[in-house]
Short mmCIF file of C-alpha atoms in Angstrom, two decimals:
data_model
loop_
_atom_site.label_atom_id
_atom_site.label_comp_id
_atom_site.label_asym_id
_atom_site.label_seq_id
_atom_site.Cartn_x
_atom_site.Cartn_y
_atom_site.Cartn_z
CA UNK A 25 65.52 -56.42 138.21
CA UNK A 26 68.57 -55.36 136.29
CA UNK A 27 70.78 -57.64 138.33
CA UNK A 28 68.39 -60.62 137.82
CA UNK A 29 68.48 -59.99 134.05
CA UNK A 30 72.24 -59.72 133.91
CA UNK A 31 72.68 -62.86 135.92
CA UNK A 32 70.49 -64.95 133.69
CA UNK A 33 72.35 -63.63 130.63
CA UNK A 34 75.73 -64.46 132.06
CA UNK A 35 74.49 -67.88 133.20
CA UNK A 36 73.69 -68.82 129.63
CA UNK A 37 76.84 -67.34 128.07
CA UNK A 38 80.33 -68.69 127.36
CA UNK A 39 81.62 -67.78 130.88
CA UNK A 40 78.60 -69.58 132.56
CA UNK A 41 80.82 -72.33 134.16
CA UNK A 42 83.10 -69.81 135.94
CA UNK A 43 80.20 -67.65 136.89
CA UNK A 44 78.13 -70.47 138.50
CA UNK A 45 81.22 -71.85 140.15
CA UNK A 46 81.87 -68.45 141.82
CA UNK A 47 78.67 -68.70 143.90
CA UNK A 48 79.82 -72.01 145.35
CA UNK A 49 83.38 -70.76 146.28
CA UNK A 50 83.97 -71.66 149.91
CA UNK A 51 84.51 -68.86 152.43
CA UNK A 52 84.97 -69.90 156.04
CA UNK A 53 83.81 -73.41 155.06
CA UNK A 54 80.59 -72.19 153.53
CA UNK A 55 79.79 -71.13 149.90
CA UNK A 56 79.33 -67.58 148.89
CA UNK A 57 75.66 -68.44 148.10
CA UNK A 58 75.16 -69.33 151.83
CA UNK A 59 76.58 -66.10 153.18
CA UNK A 60 74.26 -64.16 150.95
CA UNK A 61 71.05 -66.28 151.46
CA UNK A 62 71.52 -66.97 155.23
CA UNK A 63 73.79 -64.12 156.26
CA UNK A 64 73.01 -60.92 154.30
CA UNK A 65 69.30 -61.78 153.90
CA UNK A 66 69.09 -61.81 157.80
CA UNK A 67 69.87 -58.00 157.50
CA UNK A 68 67.03 -57.76 154.93
CA UNK A 69 64.72 -59.58 157.30
CA UNK A 70 65.93 -57.14 160.10
CA UNK A 71 64.79 -54.19 157.96
CA UNK A 72 61.44 -55.91 157.19
CA UNK A 73 60.96 -56.51 161.00
CA UNK A 74 61.67 -53.00 161.73
CA UNK A 75 59.05 -51.92 159.14
CA UNK A 76 56.45 -54.33 160.65
CA UNK A 77 57.26 -52.95 164.09
CA UNK A 78 56.76 -49.33 162.95
CA UNK A 79 53.50 -50.18 161.19
CA UNK A 80 52.12 -51.90 164.34
CA UNK A 81 53.03 -49.23 166.79
CA UNK A 82 52.39 -45.96 164.89
CA UNK A 83 51.51 -46.91 161.32
CA UNK A 84 48.59 -48.34 159.39
CA UNK A 85 48.33 -51.52 161.58
CA UNK A 86 47.83 -49.54 164.84
CA UNK A 87 44.07 -48.86 164.19
CA UNK A 88 42.20 -52.09 164.17
CA UNK A 89 39.41 -51.08 161.82
CA UNK A 90 41.89 -49.49 159.37
CA UNK A 91 44.32 -52.45 159.48
CA UNK A 92 41.66 -55.18 159.21
CA UNK A 93 41.16 -54.80 155.44
CA UNK A 94 44.79 -55.30 154.45
CA UNK A 95 45.04 -58.01 157.07
CA UNK A 96 42.15 -59.91 155.46
CA UNK A 97 43.33 -59.20 151.97
CA UNK A 98 46.85 -60.55 152.89
CA UNK A 99 45.45 -63.69 154.48
CA UNK A 100 43.41 -64.39 151.37
CA UNK A 101 46.41 -63.58 149.25
CA UNK A 102 48.41 -66.20 151.01
CA UNK A 103 45.81 -69.05 151.45
CA UNK A 104 44.43 -69.18 147.96
CA UNK A 105 47.72 -69.27 146.04
CA UNK A 106 49.09 -71.91 148.46
CA UNK A 107 45.96 -73.96 148.05
CA UNK A 108 46.23 -73.73 144.26
CA UNK A 109 49.74 -75.00 144.43
CA UNK A 110 48.88 -77.72 146.88
CA UNK A 111 45.95 -78.88 144.69
CA UNK A 112 48.22 -79.19 141.59
CA UNK A 113 51.08 -80.90 143.42
CA UNK A 114 49.48 -83.04 146.27
CA UNK A 115 51.32 -86.18 146.81
CA UNK A 116 54.21 -85.23 144.48
CA UNK A 117 57.84 -84.40 145.33
CA UNK A 118 56.92 -80.71 144.46
CA UNK A 119 54.20 -80.59 147.12
CA UNK A 120 56.47 -78.69 149.59
CA UNK A 121 56.46 -75.72 147.31
CA UNK A 122 53.09 -74.42 148.38
CA UNK A 123 54.61 -71.52 150.17
CA UNK A 124 56.28 -70.12 147.01
CA UNK A 125 53.30 -68.25 145.48
CA UNK A 126 52.18 -66.89 148.97
CA UNK A 127 54.72 -64.04 149.08
CA UNK A 128 54.62 -60.47 147.81
CA UNK A 129 57.74 -58.42 147.01
CA UNK A 130 57.21 -55.00 148.62
CA UNK A 131 59.87 -53.18 146.61
CA UNK A 132 58.87 -54.39 143.17
CA UNK A 133 55.07 -54.10 143.72
CA UNK A 134 55.35 -50.52 145.01
CA UNK A 135 57.83 -49.73 142.26
CA UNK A 136 55.31 -50.82 139.64
CA UNK A 137 52.54 -48.85 141.34
CA UNK A 138 54.70 -45.69 141.45
CA UNK A 139 55.06 -45.95 137.62
CA UNK A 140 51.49 -44.80 137.37
CA UNK A 141 52.50 -41.39 138.87
CA UNK A 142 50.37 -38.88 140.57
CA UNK A 143 47.14 -40.45 139.35
CA UNK A 144 47.52 -43.08 142.11
CA UNK A 145 45.87 -41.97 145.29
CA UNK A 146 48.13 -42.15 148.34
CA UNK A 147 45.66 -44.53 150.06
CA UNK A 148 46.52 -47.15 147.34
CA UNK A 149 50.23 -47.03 148.30
CA UNK A 150 49.44 -47.19 151.98
CA UNK A 151 47.16 -50.20 151.45
CA UNK A 152 49.58 -52.08 149.25
CA UNK A 153 52.44 -51.37 151.80
CA UNK A 154 50.33 -52.70 154.65
CA UNK A 155 49.21 -55.75 152.62
CA UNK A 156 52.78 -56.55 151.54
CA UNK A 157 54.16 -56.15 155.07
CA UNK A 158 51.52 -58.45 156.56
CA UNK A 159 52.16 -60.82 153.65
CA UNK A 160 55.93 -60.79 154.57
CA UNK A 161 55.00 -61.57 158.20
CA UNK A 162 52.89 -64.48 157.07
CA UNK A 163 55.73 -65.78 154.94
CA UNK A 164 58.18 -65.46 157.89
CA UNK A 165 55.71 -67.54 160.04
CA UNK A 166 55.50 -70.19 157.27
CA UNK A 167 59.31 -70.37 157.04
CA UNK A 168 59.70 -70.74 160.79
CA UNK A 169 56.90 -73.31 161.17
CA UNK A 170 57.07 -75.38 158.01
CA UNK A 171 60.48 -75.06 156.48
CA UNK A 172 62.51 -76.26 159.42
CA UNK A 173 64.72 -79.36 159.42
CA UNK A 174 66.88 -81.27 162.01
CA UNK A 175 65.48 -79.26 164.90
CA UNK A 176 67.73 -78.92 168.02
CA UNK A 177 65.99 -77.96 171.29
CA UNK A 178 69.40 -77.14 172.80
CA UNK A 179 70.43 -74.50 170.30
CA UNK A 180 66.83 -73.17 169.97
CA UNK A 181 66.66 -72.74 173.78
CA UNK A 182 70.02 -70.85 173.62
CA UNK A 183 68.64 -68.65 170.94
CA UNK A 184 65.55 -67.99 173.03
CA UNK A 185 67.60 -67.13 176.08
CA UNK A 186 69.66 -64.61 174.02
CA UNK A 187 66.43 -63.00 172.67
CA UNK A 188 65.00 -62.77 176.31
CA UNK A 189 68.26 -61.14 177.37
CA UNK A 190 67.84 -58.55 174.64
CA UNK A 191 64.24 -57.84 175.83
CA UNK A 192 65.52 -57.45 179.38
CA UNK A 193 68.21 -54.88 178.40
CA UNK A 194 65.59 -53.15 176.27
CA UNK A 195 63.49 -52.72 179.39
CA UNK A 196 66.56 -51.48 181.21
CA UNK A 197 66.57 -48.57 178.73
CA UNK A 198 69.89 -49.64 177.07
CA UNK A 199 69.77 -47.74 173.80
CA UNK A 200 73.37 -48.69 172.30
CA UNK A 201 72.53 -50.47 168.98
CA UNK A 202 75.83 -52.33 168.80
CA UNK A 203 74.92 -54.36 171.98
CA UNK A 204 71.74 -55.65 170.26
CA UNK A 205 73.61 -56.36 166.97
CA UNK A 206 76.39 -58.31 168.90
CA UNK A 207 73.75 -60.40 170.69
CA UNK A 208 71.92 -60.78 167.38
CA UNK A 209 75.01 -62.39 165.86
CA UNK A 210 75.09 -64.92 168.75
CA UNK A 211 71.40 -65.60 168.34
CA UNK A 212 71.92 -65.97 164.53
CA UNK A 213 74.59 -68.73 165.25
CA UNK A 214 72.31 -70.57 167.71
CA UNK A 215 69.28 -70.35 165.41
CA UNK A 216 71.43 -71.65 162.49
CA UNK A 217 72.51 -74.63 164.59
CA UNK A 218 68.91 -75.26 165.76
CA UNK A 219 67.69 -76.11 162.28
CA UNK A 220 65.32 -73.08 162.02
CA UNK A 221 66.38 -70.81 159.18
CA UNK A 222 68.64 -68.16 160.70
CA UNK A 223 67.11 -65.28 158.80
CA UNK A 224 64.24 -65.39 161.35
CA UNK A 225 66.77 -63.90 163.71
CA UNK A 226 66.48 -60.58 161.80
CA UNK A 227 62.77 -60.27 162.59
CA UNK A 228 63.22 -61.29 166.23
CA UNK A 229 66.17 -58.78 166.58
CA UNK A 230 64.01 -55.94 165.17
CA UNK A 231 61.34 -56.39 167.96
CA UNK A 232 64.16 -56.50 170.55
CA UNK A 233 65.69 -53.14 169.53
CA UNK A 234 64.14 -50.19 171.46
CA UNK A 235 61.37 -48.50 169.47
CA UNK A 236 60.19 -45.99 172.14
CA UNK A 237 58.06 -43.30 170.45
CA UNK A 238 59.45 -44.10 167.00
CA UNK A 239 60.84 -40.61 166.59
CA UNK A 240 64.12 -39.75 164.77
CA UNK A 241 66.15 -40.37 167.89
CA UNK A 242 64.96 -43.90 168.50
CA UNK A 243 67.45 -46.72 167.99
CA UNK A 244 64.85 -48.54 165.80
CA UNK A 245 64.33 -45.61 163.51
CA UNK A 246 68.04 -44.83 163.17
CA UNK A 247 68.82 -48.47 162.25
CA UNK A 248 65.93 -48.62 159.83
CA UNK A 249 67.12 -45.58 158.03
CA UNK A 250 70.68 -46.75 158.16
CA UNK A 251 69.79 -50.09 156.55
CA UNK A 252 67.75 -48.70 153.73
CA UNK A 253 70.69 -47.92 151.36
CA UNK A 254 72.78 -51.10 151.85
CA UNK A 255 69.72 -53.43 151.72
CA UNK A 256 68.25 -51.76 148.61
CA UNK A 257 71.50 -51.31 146.66
CA UNK A 258 73.80 -54.06 147.90
CA UNK A 259 72.00 -56.97 149.61
CA UNK A 260 68.99 -57.33 147.29
CA UNK A 261 71.00 -56.90 144.02
CA UNK A 262 73.47 -59.60 145.40
CA UNK A 263 70.57 -61.88 146.19
CA UNK A 264 69.18 -61.41 142.72
CA UNK A 265 72.59 -62.08 141.16
CA UNK A 266 73.19 -65.28 143.17
CA UNK A 267 69.73 -66.66 142.91
CA UNK A 268 68.92 -66.02 139.29
CA UNK A 269 72.07 -67.67 138.02
CA UNK A 270 69.93 -70.00 136.01
CA UNK A 271 70.97 -72.19 133.13
CA UNK A 272 67.95 -72.45 130.93
CA UNK A 273 67.66 -76.17 129.97
CA UNK A 274 66.52 -77.47 126.58
CA UNK A 275 63.30 -78.57 128.35
CA UNK A 276 62.68 -74.98 129.49
CA UNK A 277 59.24 -74.62 127.77
CA UNK A 278 58.11 -78.10 128.74
CA UNK A 279 59.06 -77.40 132.43
CA UNK A 280 56.82 -74.36 132.40
CA UNK A 281 53.86 -76.74 132.01
CA UNK A 282 54.84 -79.02 134.92
CA UNK A 283 52.31 -79.09 137.76
CA UNK A 284 54.86 -77.25 140.03
CA UNK A 285 55.53 -74.47 137.63
CA UNK A 286 51.79 -74.10 136.79
CA UNK A 287 50.93 -74.04 140.58
CA UNK A 288 53.44 -71.26 141.07
CA UNK A 289 52.50 -69.15 138.11
CA UNK A 290 48.70 -69.54 138.52
CA UNK A 291 49.06 -69.07 142.23
CA UNK A 292 50.79 -65.70 141.76
CA UNK A 293 48.84 -64.45 138.71
CA UNK A 294 45.36 -65.65 139.54
CA UNK A 295 45.40 -66.96 143.13
CA UNK A 296 46.70 -63.71 144.57
CA UNK A 297 44.01 -61.28 143.24
CA UNK A 298 41.25 -63.82 143.81
CA UNK A 299 42.27 -64.41 147.47
CA UNK A 300 42.62 -60.70 148.06
CA UNK A 301 39.33 -59.82 146.51
CA UNK A 302 37.52 -62.72 148.17
CA UNK A 303 38.67 -62.19 151.80
CA UNK A 304 38.56 -58.36 151.45
CA UNK A 305 35.01 -58.54 149.92
CA UNK A 306 33.93 -60.82 152.80
CA UNK A 307 35.24 -58.31 155.38
CA UNK A 308 33.43 -55.38 153.57
CA UNK A 309 30.21 -57.45 153.26
CA UNK A 310 30.16 -58.22 156.89
CA UNK A 311 30.88 -54.60 157.76
CA UNK A 312 34.07 -55.35 159.63
CA UNK A 313 36.05 -52.78 157.63
CA UNK A 314 35.78 -50.08 154.99
CA UNK A 315 37.58 -49.32 151.72
CA UNK A 316 40.31 -46.62 151.93
CA UNK A 317 39.65 -43.15 150.42
CA UNK A 318 39.33 -43.07 146.65
CA UNK A 319 39.44 -46.92 146.34
CA UNK A 320 36.72 -49.03 144.81
CA UNK A 321 36.43 -52.83 144.93
CA UNK A 322 37.49 -52.99 141.28
CA UNK A 323 40.79 -51.30 142.23
CA UNK A 324 41.48 -54.18 144.54
CA UNK A 325 41.81 -56.53 141.56
CA UNK A 326 44.64 -54.37 140.12
CA UNK A 327 46.37 -54.20 143.44
CA UNK A 328 45.80 -57.91 143.85
CA UNK A 329 47.63 -58.47 140.54
CA UNK A 330 50.57 -56.37 141.71
CA UNK A 331 50.67 -58.41 144.92
CA UNK A 332 51.37 -61.34 142.68
CA UNK A 333 54.90 -60.06 142.16
CA UNK A 334 56.63 -62.56 144.50
CA UNK A 335 60.25 -62.41 143.37
CA UNK A 336 62.56 -61.91 146.44
CA UNK A 337 60.55 -63.80 149.12
CA UNK A 338 59.18 -66.36 146.65
CA UNK A 339 62.67 -67.18 145.37
CA UNK A 340 63.81 -67.32 149.01
CA UNK A 341 61.13 -69.84 149.92
CA UNK A 342 62.04 -71.85 146.85
CA UNK A 343 65.53 -72.35 148.22
CA UNK A 344 63.98 -73.75 151.43
CA UNK A 345 61.36 -75.88 149.82
CA UNK A 346 63.41 -78.12 147.57
CA UNK A 347 66.68 -79.90 147.51
CA UNK A 348 66.57 -80.84 143.83
CA UNK A 349 68.62 -78.41 141.70
CA UNK A 350 66.37 -78.99 138.66
CA UNK A 351 63.24 -78.33 140.76
CA UNK A 352 64.81 -75.15 142.32
CA UNK A 353 65.75 -73.74 138.91
CA UNK A 354 62.35 -74.48 137.30
CA UNK A 355 60.59 -72.91 140.36
CA UNK A 356 62.71 -69.81 140.06
CA UNK A 357 61.87 -69.45 136.42
CA UNK A 358 58.19 -69.87 137.16
CA UNK A 359 58.42 -67.26 139.96
CA UNK A 360 60.08 -64.80 137.53
CA UNK A 361 57.54 -65.33 134.75
CA UNK A 362 54.53 -65.31 137.06
CA UNK A 363 55.84 -62.06 138.73
CA UNK A 364 56.45 -60.53 135.36
CA UNK A 365 52.98 -61.17 134.07
CA UNK A 366 51.42 -60.05 137.39
CA UNK A 367 53.34 -56.77 137.18
CA UNK A 368 52.53 -56.03 133.55
CA UNK A 369 48.86 -57.00 133.78
CA UNK A 370 48.35 -55.29 137.18
CA UNK A 371 49.98 -52.13 135.77
CA UNK A 372 47.64 -52.19 132.74
CA UNK A 373 44.55 -52.87 134.80
CA UNK A 374 45.10 -50.02 137.32
CA UNK A 375 46.08 -47.69 134.59
CA UNK A 376 42.82 -48.34 132.78
CA UNK A 377 40.70 -48.12 135.99
CA UNK A 378 42.32 -44.84 137.13
CA UNK A 379 42.02 -43.34 133.64
CA UNK A 380 38.28 -44.14 133.80
CA UNK A 381 37.97 -42.60 137.31
CA UNK A 382 39.80 -39.45 136.28
CA UNK A 383 37.58 -38.99 133.17
#
């Protein structure tokens, strides 16, 4: 958050031209921005994949009845915001941005929830974590299926062969992480050349690395723990710096009322909680699932608002959705504002609801 704020201030200062030019400086025939968004973010997706894997095998997604509520909530939280943006932008050049308000930023949403302190039941954090992880998985599938251009069967087939080779050596009980990471680099190159966004490689690599029982000695566990610090304190701050280098145009206020910006902001701020409440409510009404301990249906509205903090994944999808620089910048501003309001209102709503419950 600090890096995003710093980047926006510098981008609108006297040194803006040099600062913006830096991100387009060529390294190995690709701009710095590419190596962050397509290279380093693959490592971020690797960590997300390892988290999804852990939740599926030994976490909240292992038990069907316990996992169904966050699954339904996440599906609703993706479909409704996407539908809102699509309705606003159908037939327009901005129509392809329907995936932008679908995403939830795990780090920021949990960070805001943690500000409420000990009054927040642990079940809330578990539910929001599971919801955000499923949300990320949905966003990854959307990226793979709908934000792919110039598809090459040859390179995709090569990437698939490398992935299958990793699965085979996994079954052969090969535990050396460096072998998987080396093959992962080859798969990244093939995936990049195939036309599919190469960050998907991170998730595929995560499921190829041996998980075993998920204990402290497992390669998957060691890698997940090893990635935590660099992803949190290097990769995500760099992503924020590079992708919030926004020059606010004189039409900034007018742009906020464009159908694209409104679709993003309303999708995040209103679509997310409505979708989460609606689909979770249907699941509860049909008796398919139950609410976690200490959680009421009203609490889902506050959690739904926090899930409207899209930031990292929403900005990432923005980069894939549009080619127009002006549309990309206005979408990023809409994501930041929509996420900001979702966080502030969600924090206030949950604080009020939890205070009432404690009293």
